[in-house]
Amino acid sequence: SLAFAAQEAMLTGESEPVDKSPADPVFSGTHAVRGRALARVTATGPHTRLGQIAALTRRAQPDPTPLEKRLHQVALRLAGAAILLVLAIVAWGLYRGEPLREMFLLGVSMAVAAVPEGLPAIITIALALGARRMLDRRALVRKLASVETLGSVTVICTDKTGTLTENKMRVELTGALATPDLLAMAALASTPGDPVDDAILDAAGNSYSRPPLQSEIPFDSARKRVTMIYADFAVSKGAPEVILAECTLAESDRQAATEWITSHAALGYRILGVSRDAHWLGALALRDPLRAESKPAIAACLAAGIRPVMLTGDHPLTAQAIARDLFSPAEPPPDSVYARVLPETKLEIIERFRQQREVVAMTGDGINDAPALKRADVGVAMGLMGTDVARAASDIVLLDDNFSTIVAAVEEGRRVFANIRRILEYFLASNVAEIAAMLLAPAFGMPLPLLPLQILWINLVTDSLPALALILEPADPGVMREPPRRLAEPLLRRQELLTVALASILLTAVSLGAGYHAFSLGYPDWQTRVFLVLVLSQLFLSLIPVAVLRLLGAQFLHPNRKSCVQRDPKE
């Protein structure tokens, strides 16, 4: 039937129903919203459009997360350092004539001291607590590692309909020589079920009463209008240029109406003309309006150095108009708006950004979004309007389908990464101090200051428990006004390495100094003093000095540089 229309948003991203002629295909998984049709099955299973998207989803495999890559690098370096340390200590001991068994046990103990055994468990707890806080912000985490990855995101590719917009058409304007009965007559040419007609009926409210309908000439691609015939009159609604052409108007009025229609269509409105018995009643401007939170969320992304990219199946003019509203007063950056996108196109866009060393988050709700959701560094599905396929392919599910929730989750991800960095600083500073004390003690004529059992006890108790407190550190006030981390950035930068060096020097000097003082006076408990001072100084380090040393390290590296983050005067 020429009056048949299907909603294909889940496959194409097109927010409006698509009119079908007998030659047009109707896809599996779409919904009929208007008219009647007799269909003939031409493909099933993997040969359908739905099956092709499923095949794309299976091929789109995710890569390791940035945190996993960084931790892998740290683990390799620590493992290499531990092996070299064991070999060096054993060789040094054998050269001095020490028993092989004691040197081997000491070497193993030093290797244990070099490797922070509690780090994997602490990081898992940090990610789990971050996921719990994200849930409080209406973001459900399905894959734990995505908590930190979201904090590293540099590009967010987002669907328009339902995420940035309300996914509900509204009549926002009436004009083009509108008459007082424009909405009432438009309602008489509308039927419930179609999103556009529902918007017109909502706008009309109780301003009309529907007389008995005599007949109907349905909308089709040739007529581009629907006509409802009642006992005393007929009402037509459709493409404004078609409705104008069948109405008698003065040339000046026709020109004024045409200019209004053209200017508002360029702003992204869907324009419908309405006539009664070939008499022009005016035009309606409809649009799926932006969510109230979308524009501030886009501004927050830009302030945080994150590039928002809108992907939609809508017409390019509609996409550009929405983008202008989202980004105003600034202009949308280049390559920030893509219209008429297909599932393959979304996947290509994701791949292109990844080849540019960007960390990409992708939001979506339809079956067509599944391949891109799975291939992105972080796939974010809609929990309210999203399909089961999209949610299954995602890493995070938004429980409110709101783009601003993604921004809140990014802030939480940055907080988690900052705390993981603090934890690693604390672990390494403590462990380097233990190793330095063991290696420097013989240079002062002292025996080994720590027994293997004491080293193990420090690593398992003193290191791990204080690190749990660092997990709960709040986010820095300016965390969302800083640029995102690049993929090439290591887990510990020069500033953090300097912090580790300063902290380990302080711990070594305090603990070994206390031990040397007791050893020189002949106290038999000098090893116990080294042990206690080292433990207490590590506990003290977990409370205050890491932040202080980080500040000192920053001033040492860049003494004349001011902070690039502009603080709020109230902070």
PDB file of C-alpha atoms in Angstrom, residues 61-70 72 145 149 354 359 375-377 487:
ATOM      1  CA  GLN A  61      36.251  -6.864  18.949  1.00  0.00           C
ATOM      2  CA  PRO A  62      37.389  -4.414  21.669  1.00  0.00           C
ATOM      3  CA  ASP A  63      41.067  -3.775  22.395  1.00  0.00           C
ATOM      4  CA  PRO A  64      42.653  -3.711  25.880  1.00  0.00           C
ATOM      5  CA  THR A  65      41.722  -0.596  27.837  1.00  0.00           C
ATOM      6  CA  PRO A  66      44.248   2.240  28.368  1.00  0.00           C
ATOM      7  CA  LEU A  67      44.575   1.291  32.046  1.00  0.00           C
ATOM      8  CA  GLU A  68      45.272  -2.341  31.187  1.00  0.00           C
ATOM      9  CA  LYS A  69      47.973  -1.249  28.739  1.00  0.00           C
ATOM     10  CA  ARG A  70      49.573   1.095  31.283  1.00  0.00           C
ATOM     11  CA  HIS A  72      50.999  -4.061  31.719  1.00  0.00           C
ATOM     12  CA  ALA A 145      37.777  -1.609  33.419  1.00  0.00           C
ATOM     13  CA  THR A 149      38.638   4.229  30.467  1.00  0.00           C
ATOM     14  CA  ARG A 354      41.080   5.262  17.031  1.00  0.00           C
ATOM     15  CA  VAL A 359      40.095   7.271  23.164  1.00  0.00           C
ATOM     16  CA  ARG A 375      34.387  -1.525  18.878  1.00  0.00           C
ATOM     17  CA  ALA A 376      34.626   1.761  20.788  1.00  0.00           C
ATOM     18  CA  ASP A 377      36.928   2.042  23.798  1.00  0.00           C
ATOM     19  CA  LEU A 487      47.261   7.269  25.111  1.00  0.00           C
TER      20      LEU A 487
END
